[in-house]
Coordinates of C-alpha atoms in Angstrom, one line a residue:
Chain A
M1 CA -9.9 -37.5 29.7
S2 CA -7.3 -39.0 27.6
T3 CA -4.7 -36.6 26.1
A4 CA -3.0 -39.3 24.3
L5 CA -2.2 -38.3 20.7
A6 CA -1.8 -40.6 18.2
F7 CA 1.2 -40.9 15.8
A8 CA -0.4 -39.1 12.9
A9 CA -1.0 -35.7 15.4
I10 CA 2.4 -36.1 16.9
A11 CA 3.5 -36.5 13.2
E12 CA 1.9 -33.6 12.3
Q13 CA 3.2 -31.4 15.1
V14 CA 6.9 -31.8 14.2
K15 CA 6.7 -31.5 10.8
S16 CA 4.8 -28.1 10.7
A17 CA 8.2 -26.9 13.1
H18 CA 10.7 -29.0 11.2
P19 CA 9.8 -29.9 7.4
S20 CA 12.8 -31.8 7.2
V21 CA 11.5 -34.5 9.5
E22 CA 9.6 -37.2 7.9
A23 CA 6.6 -40.2 8.7
R24 CA 8.2 -43.7 7.7
E25 CA 6.7 -47.3 8.4
S26 CA 9.0 -50.2 9.1
D27 CA 8.1 -53.5 6.8
N28 CA 5.6 -54.6 9.7
R29 CA 3.6 -51.2 9.7
Q30 CA 5.5 -49.8 13.3
P31 CA 5.5 -45.8 12.3
W32 CA 8.6 -43.8 13.1
L33 CA 9.8 -40.6 12.4
L34 CA 12.9 -39.9 10.6
V35 CA 14.9 -37.1 11.8
P36 CA 18.1 -35.7 10.0
A37 CA 21.2 -35.6 12.3
A38 CA 21.8 -32.2 12.3
D39 CA 17.9 -31.3 13.5
L40 CA 17.8 -33.9 16.4
P41 CA 18.8 -31.8 19.2
A42 CA 15.9 -28.9 18.2
V43 CA 13.2 -31.9 17.5
A44 CA 14.3 -33.7 20.8
R45 CA 13.6 -30.2 23.0
L46 CA 10.3 -29.6 20.7
L47 CA 9.3 -33.1 21.7
R48 CA 9.8 -32.5 25.3
D49 CA 8.6 -29.3 26.0
A50 CA 5.5 -28.8 23.7
P51 CA 2.9 -28.3 26.3
A52 CA 1.0 -31.1 24.0
L53 CA 3.6 -33.7 23.8
R54 CA 5.7 -33.6 26.3
F55 CA 7.7 -36.5 26.0
D56 CA 9.1 -36.5 29.2
S57 CA 10.9 -39.9 29.4
L58 CA 13.1 -41.5 26.7
A59 CA 12.8 -45.3 27.4
D60 CA 15.3 -46.6 25.5
L61 CA 17.7 -45.6 23.1
T62 CA 19.0 -48.2 20.8
G63 CA 20.7 -48.9 17.5
W64 CA 21.4 -51.4 14.6
D65 CA 24.0 -52.1 11.6
L66 CA 21.7 -51.9 8.7
A67 CA 24.6 -53.4 6.2
K68 CA 23.1 -56.8 6.1
F69 CA 19.2 -55.7 6.2
P70 CA 17.5 -57.0 3.2
A71 CA 16.6 -54.0 1.5
T72 CA 16.3 -52.5 -2.1
P73 CA 18.8 -50.7 -2.6
P74 CA 20.8 -51.7 0.6
S75 CA 21.4 -49.5 3.3
T76 CA 24.9 -48.2 4.3
D77 CA 23.6 -46.5 7.4
I78 CA 23.5 -47.5 11.1
A79 CA 20.4 -46.9 12.3
V80 CA 20.0 -44.9 15.7
A81 CA 16.1 -45.4 17.4
Y82 CA 15.2 -43.1 20.2
Y83 CA 12.0 -44.6 22.1
L84 CA 9.9 -41.9 23.6
H85 CA 7.3 -41.8 26.2
S86 CA 5.2 -39.3 27.8
L87 CA 4.3 -40.1 31.3
A88 CA 2.3 -36.7 31.2
H89 CA -0.1 -37.6 28.5
R90 CA 0.9 -41.3 28.2
H91 CA 1.7 -41.5 24.4
H92 CA 4.8 -42.7 22.5
L93 CA 6.7 -42.1 19.5
T94 CA 9.9 -43.7 17.9
L95 CA 12.2 -41.4 16.1
K96 CA 15.4 -42.7 13.8
V97 CA 18.5 -41.0 12.7
M98 CA 20.5 -42.5 10.2
A99 CA 24.0 -42.4 10.4
P100 CA 26.4 -43.1 7.8
R101 CA 28.6 -46.6 8.7
D102 CA 32.1 -45.2 7.6
A103 CA 31.2 -41.5 9.8
A104 CA 28.6 -42.2 12.1
Q105 CA 28.1 -39.2 14.1
V106 CA 24.9 -38.0 15.8
P107 CA 24.6 -35.0 18.2
S108 CA 23.5 -35.9 22.1
V109 CA 20.5 -36.2 23.4
S110 CA 22.2 -36.2 27.1
G111 CA 20.9 -32.7 27.6
V112 CA 17.5 -33.4 26.8
W113 CA 16.9 -36.4 28.5
A114 CA 19.8 -37.4 31.6
V115 CA 19.5 -41.3 31.1
A116 CA 20.7 -40.6 27.3
N117 CA 24.2 -40.1 28.7
Y118 CA 24.1 -44.2 29.8
F119 CA 22.5 -45.1 26.4
E120 CA 24.4 -43.2 24.2
R121 CA 27.9 -44.4 25.7
E122 CA 26.4 -47.9 25.2
V123 CA 25.3 -47.5 21.5
Y124 CA 28.9 -45.7 21.0
D125 CA 30.6 -48.8 22.5
L126 CA 28.8 -51.6 21.0
L127 CA 28.0 -49.8 17.5
G128 CA 30.9 -47.4 17.0
V129 CA 27.9 -44.0 16.6
A130 CA 29.7 -40.9 18.0
F131 CA 27.3 -38.6 19.9
T132 CA 28.7 -35.1 19.7
G133 CA 28.2 -33.1 22.5
H134 CA 28.2 -36.2 24.8
P135 CA 30.2 -35.1 28.0
N136 CA 31.8 -38.4 28.6
L137 CA 31.5 -40.9 25.5
K138 CA 33.7 -43.6 27.0
R139 CA 33.3 -47.4 26.7
I140 CA 30.9 -48.6 28.9
M141 CA 31.0 -52.4 28.6
C142 CA 34.2 -53.6 26.6
P143 CA 37.2 -52.3 28.2
D144 CA 38.7 -49.1 27.1
D145 CA 41.3 -50.5 25.1
W146 CA 38.8 -52.9 22.8
I147 CA 39.3 -53.0 19.5
G148 CA 35.9 -52.7 17.0
H149 CA 32.3 -52.5 17.7
P150 CA 31.0 -55.7 18.6
L151 CA 27.0 -55.1 17.2
R152 CA 28.6 -53.8 13.9
K153 CA 27.7 -56.8 11.2
D154 CA 31.2 -56.8 9.9
Y155 CA 32.9 -57.2 13.3
V156 CA 36.2 -59.3 13.0
Y157 CA 36.4 -61.6 16.3
P158 CA 39.7 -60.9 18.1
Q159 CA 42.1 -63.7 18.5
A160 CA 43.6 -62.4 21.4
Y161 CA 43.4 -59.1 24.0
N162 CA 46.3 -58.1 25.9
G163 CA 48.3 -60.9 24.8
I164 CA 45.7 -63.2 26.1
A165 CA 44.7 -66.2 23.5
H166 CA 41.0 -66.3 23.2
L167 CA 41.2 -70.0 21.5
R168 CA 43.6 -72.9 22.9
D169 CA 45.9 -74.3 20.7
G170 CA 44.2 -76.5 17.8
Q171 CA 41.0 -75.0 18.9
H172 CA 38.9 -73.1 16.8
F173 CA 35.0 -72.2 16.4
E174 CA 33.5 -73.7 13.0
D175 CA 31.1 -71.4 11.9
A176 CA 33.1 -68.4 13.3
P177 CA 33.8 -65.8 10.7
P178 CA 37.4 -65.6 9.3
R179 CA 39.5 -64.1 11.8
V180 CA 42.8 -61.6 11.9
G181 CA 45.3 -64.0 10.8
D182 CA 43.8 -67.3 10.0
P183 CA 45.6 -69.3 7.6
P184 CA 43.7 -70.0 4.4
P185 CA 41.9 -73.4 4.5
A186 CA 44.1 -76.3 4.3
P187 CA 43.8 -79.2 1.4
A188 CA 41.0 -82.1 2.7
A189 CA 43.8 -84.7 3.0
A190 CA 46.4 -82.5 5.1
A191 CA 46.3 -83.1 8.6
P192 CA 44.1 -80.5 10.5
A193 CA 46.4 -77.0 10.6
K194 CA 46.5 -75.4 13.7
P195 CA 45.7 -71.8 13.8
P196 CA 48.6 -69.9 14.8
V197 CA 47.1 -67.8 18.0
K198 CA 49.4 -64.7 18.0
S199 CA 48.6 -62.0 20.6
A200 CA 47.5 -58.5 19.3
Chain B
M1 CA 19.6 -37.8 57.9
S2 CA 20.0 -34.1 57.1
T3 CA 23.7 -32.4 57.6
D4 CA 25.2 -28.8 57.6
V5 CA 28.4 -30.5 55.7
T6 CA 28.3 -30.1 52.7
V7 CA 31.1 -30.9 50.1
E8 CA 31.9 -27.2 49.0
T9 CA 32.3 -26.5 52.6
L10 CA 34.7 -28.9 53.6
G11 CA 37.4 -28.4 50.6
G12 CA 39.8 -30.9 52.4
E13 CA 42.3 -33.0 51.0
R14 CA 40.4 -35.9 49.2
M15 CA 40.7 -39.7 49.3
K16 CA 40.4 -42.1 46.4
L17 CA 38.8 -45.4 47.3
N18 CA 38.1 -48.3 45.0
M19 CA 34.7 -49.4 46.2
G20 CA 34.3 -53.3 44.2
P21 CA 34.3 -54.8 42.2
H22 CA 34.5 -57.4 44.7
H23 CA 32.7 -55.3 47.5
P24 CA 29.7 -57.8 48.7
A25 CA 27.2 -54.6 49.1
T26 CA 27.6 -53.8 45.2
H27 CA 25.8 -57.3 44.6
G28 CA 27.7 -58.6 42.0
V29 CA 30.6 -56.9 39.9
L30 CA 30.0 -53.2 40.2
R31 CA 32.9 -50.7 40.9
L32 CA 32.6 -47.5 42.3
M33 CA 35.4 -45.1 42.3
V34 CA 34.6 -43.1 45.1
E35 CA 36.6 -39.7 46.5
T36 CA 35.9 -39.0 49.9
D37 CA 36.4 -35.6 51.7
G38 CA 36.7 -37.0 55.4
E39 CA 33.2 -39.1 55.6
I40 CA 31.6 -37.2 53.1
V41 CA 31.6 -38.9 49.9
A42 CA 32.6 -35.9 47.3
K43 CA 32.2 -38.4 44.1
A44 CA 31.5 -41.6 43.1
V45 CA 31.9 -42.9 39.6
P46 CA 30.7 -46.7 38.8
D47 CA 32.8 -48.4 36.3
H48 CA 30.8 -51.0 34.7
G49 CA 31.4 -54.0 32.1
F50 CA 33.0 -56.7 34.4
L51 CA 30.2 -59.0 33.3
H52 CA 29.4 -58.3 29.9
R53 CA 28.8 -61.7 28.0
S54 CA 27.5 -59.8 24.8
I55 CA 24.7 -61.3 25.1
E56 CA 22.8 -59.0 22.2
K57 CA 25.5 -60.3 19.7
I58 CA 24.7 -63.7 20.8
G59 CA 21.5 -63.0 19.8
E60 CA 22.2 -62.3 16.5
C61 CA 23.8 -65.8 16.1
V62 CA 21.1 -68.0 17.6
E63 CA 18.0 -69.0 16.4
W64 CA 14.7 -67.5 17.9
P65 CA 13.6 -69.9 20.6
M66 CA 17.4 -70.6 21.2
F67 CA 17.6 -67.2 22.6
V68 CA 15.2 -67.9 25.3
P69 CA 17.7 -69.5 28.2
Y70 CA 20.4 -66.6 27.3
T71 CA 17.4 -64.2 28.8
D72 CA 17.5 -66.4 32.2
R73 CA 21.3 -64.9 32.3
I74 CA 20.3 -61.6 31.9
D75 CA 18.8 -61.4 35.0
Y76 CA 18.6 -64.8 37.1
V77 CA 16.5 -63.4 40.0
C78 CA 13.7 -62.8 38.1
A79 CA 14.6 -65.3 35.3
M80 CA 10.8 -66.3 34.7
N81 CA 9.9 -62.4 33.9
A82 CA 13.3 -62.5 31.9
N83 CA 11.9 -65.2 29.4
L84 CA 8.3 -64.1 29.4
A85 CA 9.6 -60.3 28.4
Y86 CA 11.2 -62.0 25.4
C87 CA 8.5 -64.2 24.6
V88 CA 6.2 -61.7 24.8
A89 CA 8.1 -59.6 22.3
V90 CA 8.6 -62.1 19.6
E91 CA 4.6 -62.9 19.8
K92 CA 4.1 -59.6 19.0
L93 CA 6.2 -59.8 16.2
L94 CA 4.9 -62.4 14.8
N95 CA 1.6 -61.3 15.5
T96 CA 1.9 -58.1 13.3
D97 CA 1.3 -60.4 10.3
P98 CA -2.1 -62.1 9.9
A99 CA -0.1 -65.2 8.6
T100 CA 2.2 -65.9 11.1
A101 CA -0.3 -64.9 14.2
V102 CA 0.3 -66.8 17.0
Q103 CA -2.7 -67.1 19.9
V104 CA -1.0 -68.3 23.5
P105 CA -3.6 -70.7 25.1
L106 CA -5.3 -69.1 28.2
R107 CA -3.9 -71.3 30.4
A108 CA -0.7 -70.9 29.7
E109 CA -1.2 -66.8 30.0
C110 CA -2.6 -68.3 33.5
I111 CA 0.5 -70.1 34.3
R112 CA 2.8 -67.3 32.9
I113 CA 1.1 -65.0 35.5
I114 CA 1.4 -67.3 38.3
V115 CA 5.0 -67.6 38.0
A116 CA 5.8 -64.1 36.9
E117 CA 4.3 -62.8 40.1
L118 CA 5.8 -65.5 41.9
N119 CA 9.3 -64.8 40.9
R120 CA 8.4 -61.1 41.6
I121 CA 7.7 -62.1 45.2
S122 CA 11.4 -64.1 45.1
S123 CA 13.1 -61.7 44.1
H124 CA 11.7 -58.1 46.1
L125 CA 12.7 -61.1 49.1
V126 CA 16.2 -61.1 47.7
A127 CA 16.1 -57.1 47.4
V128 CA 14.9 -56.1 50.8
G129 CA 16.6 -59.0 52.5
A130 CA 19.9 -57.9 50.8
M131 CA 19.3 -54.2 51.5
S132 CA 18.5 -55.0 55.2
M133 CA 21.9 -57.2 55.2
D134 CA 24.2 -54.7 53.8
L135 CA 22.7 -52.1 56.7
G136 CA 23.9 -54.7 59.3
A137 CA 20.4 -56.9 59.8
Y138 CA 21.5 -60.4 58.7
T139 CA 18.2 -62.0 59.9
P140 CA 15.7 -60.7 57.5
F141 CA 17.4 -61.8 55.1
L142 CA 17.5 -65.2 56.2
H143 CA 13.7 -65.0 56.6
G144 CA 13.4 -63.8 53.1
I145 CA 15.6 -66.6 51.5
A146 CA 13.6 -69.2 53.4
Q147 CA 10.3 -68.2 51.7
R148 CA 12.5 -67.9 48.6
E149 CA 13.2 -71.4 48.9
T150 CA 9.7 -72.7 49.1
V151 CA 9.3 -70.5 45.6
N152 CA 12.1 -72.5 44.3
D153 CA 10.8 -75.8 45.5
I154 CA 7.5 -75.0 43.2
F155 CA 9.8 -74.1 40.2
E156 CA 12.0 -76.8 40.4
K157 CA 8.9 -79.2 40.6
L158 CA 7.7 -77.2 37.6
C159 CA 10.4 -77.3 35.3
G160 CA 13.3 -78.9 37.3
Q161 CA 15.7 -76.1 37.6
R162 CA 16.0 -73.6 41.1
L163 CA 17.1 -70.4 39.1
T164 CA 17.2 -70.3 35.4
Y165 CA 14.4 -71.6 34.6
N166 CA 14.0 -71.5 30.6
F167 CA 10.4 -72.0 31.5
V168 CA 7.9 -69.3 29.6
T169 CA 8.5 -70.0 25.2
I170 CA 7.4 -68.4 22.8
G171 CA 3.2 -69.4 22.4
G172 CA 3.0 -70.8 25.7
V173 CA 5.1 -72.2 28.5
A174 CA 7.1 -75.5 28.6
F175 CA 5.5 -77.7 30.9
D176 CA 1.9 -77.8 32.4
L177 CA 1.3 -77.2 35.9
H178 CA 2.1 -80.5 38.0
K179 CA -0.4 -82.5 39.8
G180 CA -1.4 -80.7 43.2
A181 CA 0.7 -77.4 42.1
E182 CA -2.5 -75.3 42.8
A183 CA -2.8 -76.4 46.2
E184 CA 1.1 -75.9 46.9
I185 CA 1.2 -72.4 45.4
T186 CA -2.2 -71.4 48.0
A187 CA -0.5 -73.1 50.9
F188 CA 2.7 -71.7 50.4
L189 CA 0.7 -68.1 49.8
D190 CA -1.1 -68.4 52.9
A191 CA 2.0 -69.3 55.1
F192 CA 3.8 -66.7 53.1
E193 CA 1.3 -63.7 54.2
K194 CA 1.9 -64.8 57.9
E195 CA 5.4 -65.1 58.0
M196 CA 5.4 -61.3 56.3
I197 CA 3.5 -59.8 59.2
R198 CA 6.7 -61.0 61.3
F199 CA 9.4 -59.8 58.7
N200 CA 7.5 -56.3 58.8
K201 CA 7.7 -56.3 62.6
L202 CA 11.2 -57.5 62.4
I203 CA 13.0 -54.8 59.8
T204 CA 10.4 -52.6 58.5
A205 CA 8.8 -51.1 61.8
N206 CA 12.7 -51.2 62.9
T207 CA 13.4 -47.8 64.5
I208 CA 17.4 -48.2 63.4
F209 CA 16.9 -49.3 60.6
R210 CA 13.9 -46.7 59.1
D211 CA 16.3 -43.4 60.4
R212 CA 19.2 -45.2 58.5
C213 CA 17.0 -45.1 55.6
A214 CA 14.8 -42.1 56.1
G215 CA 15.6 -39.0 53.8
V216 CA 18.6 -40.8 52.0
A217 CA 18.8 -39.9 48.7
A218 CA 15.7 -38.9 48.1
I219 CA 14.7 -38.4 44.4
S220 CA 12.2 -35.9 43.2
A221 CA 9.5 -37.4 40.5
A222 CA 10.9 -35.4 37.9
D223 CA 14.6 -36.7 38.3
A224 CA 13.3 -39.9 38.4
V225 CA 11.7 -39.8 35.1
A226 CA 14.7 -37.8 33.4
Y227 CA 17.1 -40.6 34.8
G228 CA 15.0 -43.3 33.4
L229 CA 14.5 -45.2 36.7
V230 CA 11.6 -47.2 36.5
G231 CA 9.8 -50.2 38.3
P232 CA 9.9 -50.0 42.2
N233 CA 12.5 -47.3 42.0
L234 CA 10.2 -45.1 40.1
R235 CA 7.6 -45.4 42.0
G236 CA 9.2 -45.0 45.3
S237 CA 9.8 -41.1 44.0
G238 CA 5.8 -41.0 43.4
V239 CA 5.3 -41.5 40.1
D240 CA 1.9 -43.7 39.5
W241 CA 3.2 -45.7 36.5
D242 CA 3.0 -49.6 35.9
I243 CA 3.3 -51.5 32.7
R244 CA 1.4 -54.1 34.1
R245 CA -1.4 -51.7 34.7
D246 CA -0.8 -49.0 31.9
E247 CA 0.3 -50.9 28.8
P248 CA -1.1 -54.5 30.0
Y249 CA 0.6 -57.3 28.3
G250 CA -0.5 -61.3 28.3
I251 CA -3.8 -60.9 30.6
Y252 CA -2.8 -58.3 32.9
D253 CA -5.5 -56.4 31.5
R254 CA -7.9 -58.8 32.7
L255 CA -6.7 -58.2 36.4
A256 CA -6.8 -55.7 38.8
V257 CA -3.3 -54.5 39.3
R258 CA -3.3 -51.9 42.0
V259 CA 0.3 -49.7 41.9
P260 CA 1.4 -48.9 45.7
V261 CA 3.7 -45.3 45.1
G262 CA 6.2 -43.5 47.9
Q263 CA 4.9 -41.3 49.9
G264 CA 7.7 -40.5 52.5
F265 CA 6.8 -43.8 54.8
A266 CA 9.6 -43.2 56.8
G267 CA 7.5 -40.4 58.8
R268 CA 9.2 -37.3 60.3
N269 CA 12.5 -37.7 58.5
G270 CA 11.2 -39.5 55.6
R271 CA 11.0 -37.6 52.0
V272 CA 9.1 -39.1 49.3
G273 CA 11.8 -41.2 46.9
D274 CA 13.9 -41.8 49.7
C275 CA 15.8 -45.1 50.3
Y276 CA 12.8 -46.2 52.9
D277 CA 10.0 -45.5 50.1
R278 CA 11.8 -47.5 47.8
F279 CA 12.0 -50.4 50.3
V280 CA 8.1 -50.1 50.8
V281 CA 7.2 -50.0 47.7
R282 CA 8.7 -53.2 47.1
L283 CA 7.2 -54.6 50.5
L284 CA 3.7 -53.3 49.2
E285 CA 4.2 -54.9 45.8
I286 CA 5.1 -58.4 47.4
N287 CA 1.3 -58.5 48.7
E288 CA 0.0 -57.1 45.5
S289 CA 1.6 -60.0 43.8
V290 CA 0.1 -62.4 46.3
R291 CA -3.1 -61.4 45.6
L292 CA -2.5 -61.3 41.5
V293 CA -1.1 -65.0 42.0
R294 CA -4.7 -66.0 43.8
E295 CA -6.5 -64.2 41.0
A296 CA -4.8 -65.8 37.7
L297 CA -5.4 -69.5 39.8
K298 CA -9.2 -68.5 39.9
M299 CA -8.9 -67.9 36.3
L300 CA -6.9 -71.1 35.5
P301 CA -9.0 -73.2 32.9
A302 CA -8.9 -77.1 33.3
P303 CA -6.4 -78.8 31.5
V304 CA -6.9 -80.6 28.3
E305 CA -5.6 -83.5 26.7
K306 CA -4.6 -81.5 23.5
K307 CA -1.6 -79.0 24.5
T308 CA -2.2 -76.3 21.8
D309 CA -6.0 -75.8 22.6
A310 CA -7.2 -72.5 23.0
T311 CA -8.3 -72.8 26.3
G312 CA -7.0 -75.5 28.0
G313 CA -3.3 -76.3 26.5
Y314 CA 0.0 -74.6 27.6
Q315 CA 1.7 -74.4 24.2
A316 CA 0.7 -72.9 20.9
D317 CA 2.8 -74.5 17.7
V318 CA 5.0 -71.7 16.7
A319 CA 7.7 -74.1 15.3
K320 CA 6.8 -73.0 11.4
Q321 CA 6.3 -69.2 12.1
L322 CA 9.5 -69.1 13.4
R323 CA 11.2 -70.3 10.8
K324 CA 9.7 -67.3 8.4
P325 CA 8.9 -64.6 10.8
P326 CA 7.4 -61.5 9.3
K327 CA 10.5 -58.9 8.3
G328 CA 10.4 -55.9 10.7
E329 CA 11.0 -54.6 13.9
V330 CA 9.1 -54.6 17.3
R331 CA 9.0 -52.8 20.7
V332 CA 7.8 -54.6 23.7
R333 CA 7.8 -53.6 27.5
T334 CA 7.1 -55.5 30.2
E335 CA 7.2 -55.1 33.8
A336 CA 10.3 -57.1 35.6
P337 CA 10.7 -56.6 39.4
R338 CA 13.7 -54.6 38.4
G339 CA 11.4 -52.1 36.2
E340 CA 10.9 -51.9 32.6
M341 CA 12.5 -55.0 30.8
G342 CA 11.7 -53.9 27.0
Y343 CA 12.8 -55.6 24.2
V344 CA 13.6 -54.3 20.7
I345 CA 13.7 -56.9 17.9
V346 CA 14.4 -56.4 14.4
S347 CA 14.0 -59.3 11.9
D348 CA 15.1 -59.9 8.6
G349 CA 12.6 -62.5 7.7
S350 CA 14.7 -65.0 8.2
K351 CA 15.1 -67.6 11.5
T352 CA 17.6 -65.6 13.1
P353 CA 17.3 -62.5 14.6
Y354 CA 18.5 -59.7 13.2
R355 CA 19.1 -57.6 16.3
V356 CA 17.9 -58.3 20.2
R357 CA 17.8 -55.4 22.3
C358 CA 17.1 -55.7 25.9
R359 CA 16.6 -53.1 28.1
T360 CA 17.1 -53.6 31.5
G361 CA 16.1 -51.8 34.8
S362 CA 19.3 -51.9 36.5
F363 CA 21.3 -50.2 33.8
T364 CA 19.7 -47.0 34.0
A365 CA 19.3 -46.7 37.6
C366 CA 23.1 -46.9 37.4
S367 CA 22.8 -43.5 35.3
I368 CA 21.6 -41.3 38.4
F369 CA 24.2 -42.9 40.9
Q370 CA 26.8 -40.3 39.9
K371 CA 24.5 -37.4 40.7
L372 CA 23.3 -38.8 43.7
M373 CA 26.2 -40.0 45.9
R374 CA 27.6 -36.4 46.0
G375 CA 27.5 -34.9 49.2
I376 CA 26.3 -38.4 50.8
F377 CA 28.1 -40.2 53.7
M378 CA 30.2 -42.7 53.3
A379 CA 28.3 -45.7 54.8
D380 CA 25.4 -44.5 53.0
I381 CA 26.7 -45.6 49.4
V382 CA 25.5 -49.2 50.6
T383 CA 22.1 -48.0 51.5
V384 CA 21.8 -46.3 48.4
I385 CA 23.2 -49.5 46.4
G386 CA 20.4 -51.8 48.2
S387 CA 17.7 -49.2 47.8
F388 CA 17.9 -49.5 44.0
D389 CA 18.0 -53.1 43.8
I390 CA 20.3 -53.5 41.3
V391 CA 21.4 -57.1 39.8
V392 CA 24.9 -56.7 37.9
P393 CA 24.2 -59.0 35.1
E394 CA 21.3 -57.4 33.9
I395 CA 23.4 -53.8 33.6
D396 CA 26.5 -55.4 31.9
R397 CA 24.4 -58.4 29.8

């Protein structure tokens, strides 16, 4: 008596109510729905409340920066992915919202699934996506005065935090990306240059 | 315990109190900003991040197999399950393309079940032991830890480590079972089952303990689902859902996984989904794990010389696949002792992951704290935290 729906049937139901939603596939054929940011709250409510869908649980909400992902043409978006699961019908769905990197804004779904409150704070903290309408959009892992969003692909590693240097004098990570305040590479013959440690 | 006094009726002067980050009952470094009204908690806001080590960022900087030791550090109380979750996810990614498909040997799958379930036993022993210790009963904790030592001894012989194992690898396990391991594990299980009867007499059936937990912080099934509770916390609220049975990974589909759920075990004062239900569900799961280890031991094929053998080997050869995995993404859910440990893995086709995301049970469990702690007694805060079995490195990652 399985009432679980396949991806195509779910996508059909969502698209009939919201024609702006598109069914997509990742490079390794994992299906997902692309939802325009403006339609997300309405789509989320439909998915949770429609009797045949009943996605009562938001199993995961995460995101990744597509800046360095090999694609043609290269993307300038942050993908925010919603992994829904229905305990009533035992089916799954992946939603994605593409938020432009320089003005990443997505409506919050914390009013639809309560757990989204925490997930959205994490995505905001680590990827810098602002969830509009979130009741308490604060950093959750990094300190409140942290600069930058670490999981962005162009994240610059800070030299220091509140005057505390991250590296000792003369120590530096060989493969670390260039940091703010790094001296230009010294000629090979010269003595190894000490990177100056500045307070933030 | 029910009370006529509520936050609304009191309305007196409020006191602000910081619980943690170094409070022993917060099981690590979790800070609760508590506002009290006499003995009643008016507000408790959790503050996270003291243990944030940017493990997900590290995942983008190391090669696929090099991330396995970091998964140990995501949840060191059940490191075997944490290893397993990541390895199952990477194997699923490789299997999305027939060119890079990997077949984990049957013997390795059985060993994985054995170590994962043994680790679940030891993790739940810490959970129930620490919860009773938080409520003032120190002895059960020591009994639990004594049993856990035996599991650690077995793991030490298996892989040389007692806490962070790095044992489950992509494509199998790092070592075959040592000589005499089956007999050791069986002997442990036999002794352990007798010990659990004593443990239950000591604490589970203890009236003082039961009344302390009965009816405290009961969570309805709908709330448990909406707030993303997983694992024993979800089942404590009576929701019949276990990933091992309902979305099996590895060879769990060949084992009969039975799922205990909360039923208001505390009796007269108890309610479905209260602290006592979450405690008892863990104890029932320990019994199930014992049975699963025995089943997996029965299925264990005989070892063979060649380690990549599809039946008797213990490690498939994946080095070549991991240099050029398929481009794309997968999501995998596994059942760790603290509930769903889910990975989202994005690959750009190179030898380094593009994004590794780990969803853990303790993180989402904390999302309900603020709602749950309003209006309970001060002394019940530790009961609630203990009943959720949170492990802070798993919250902060």
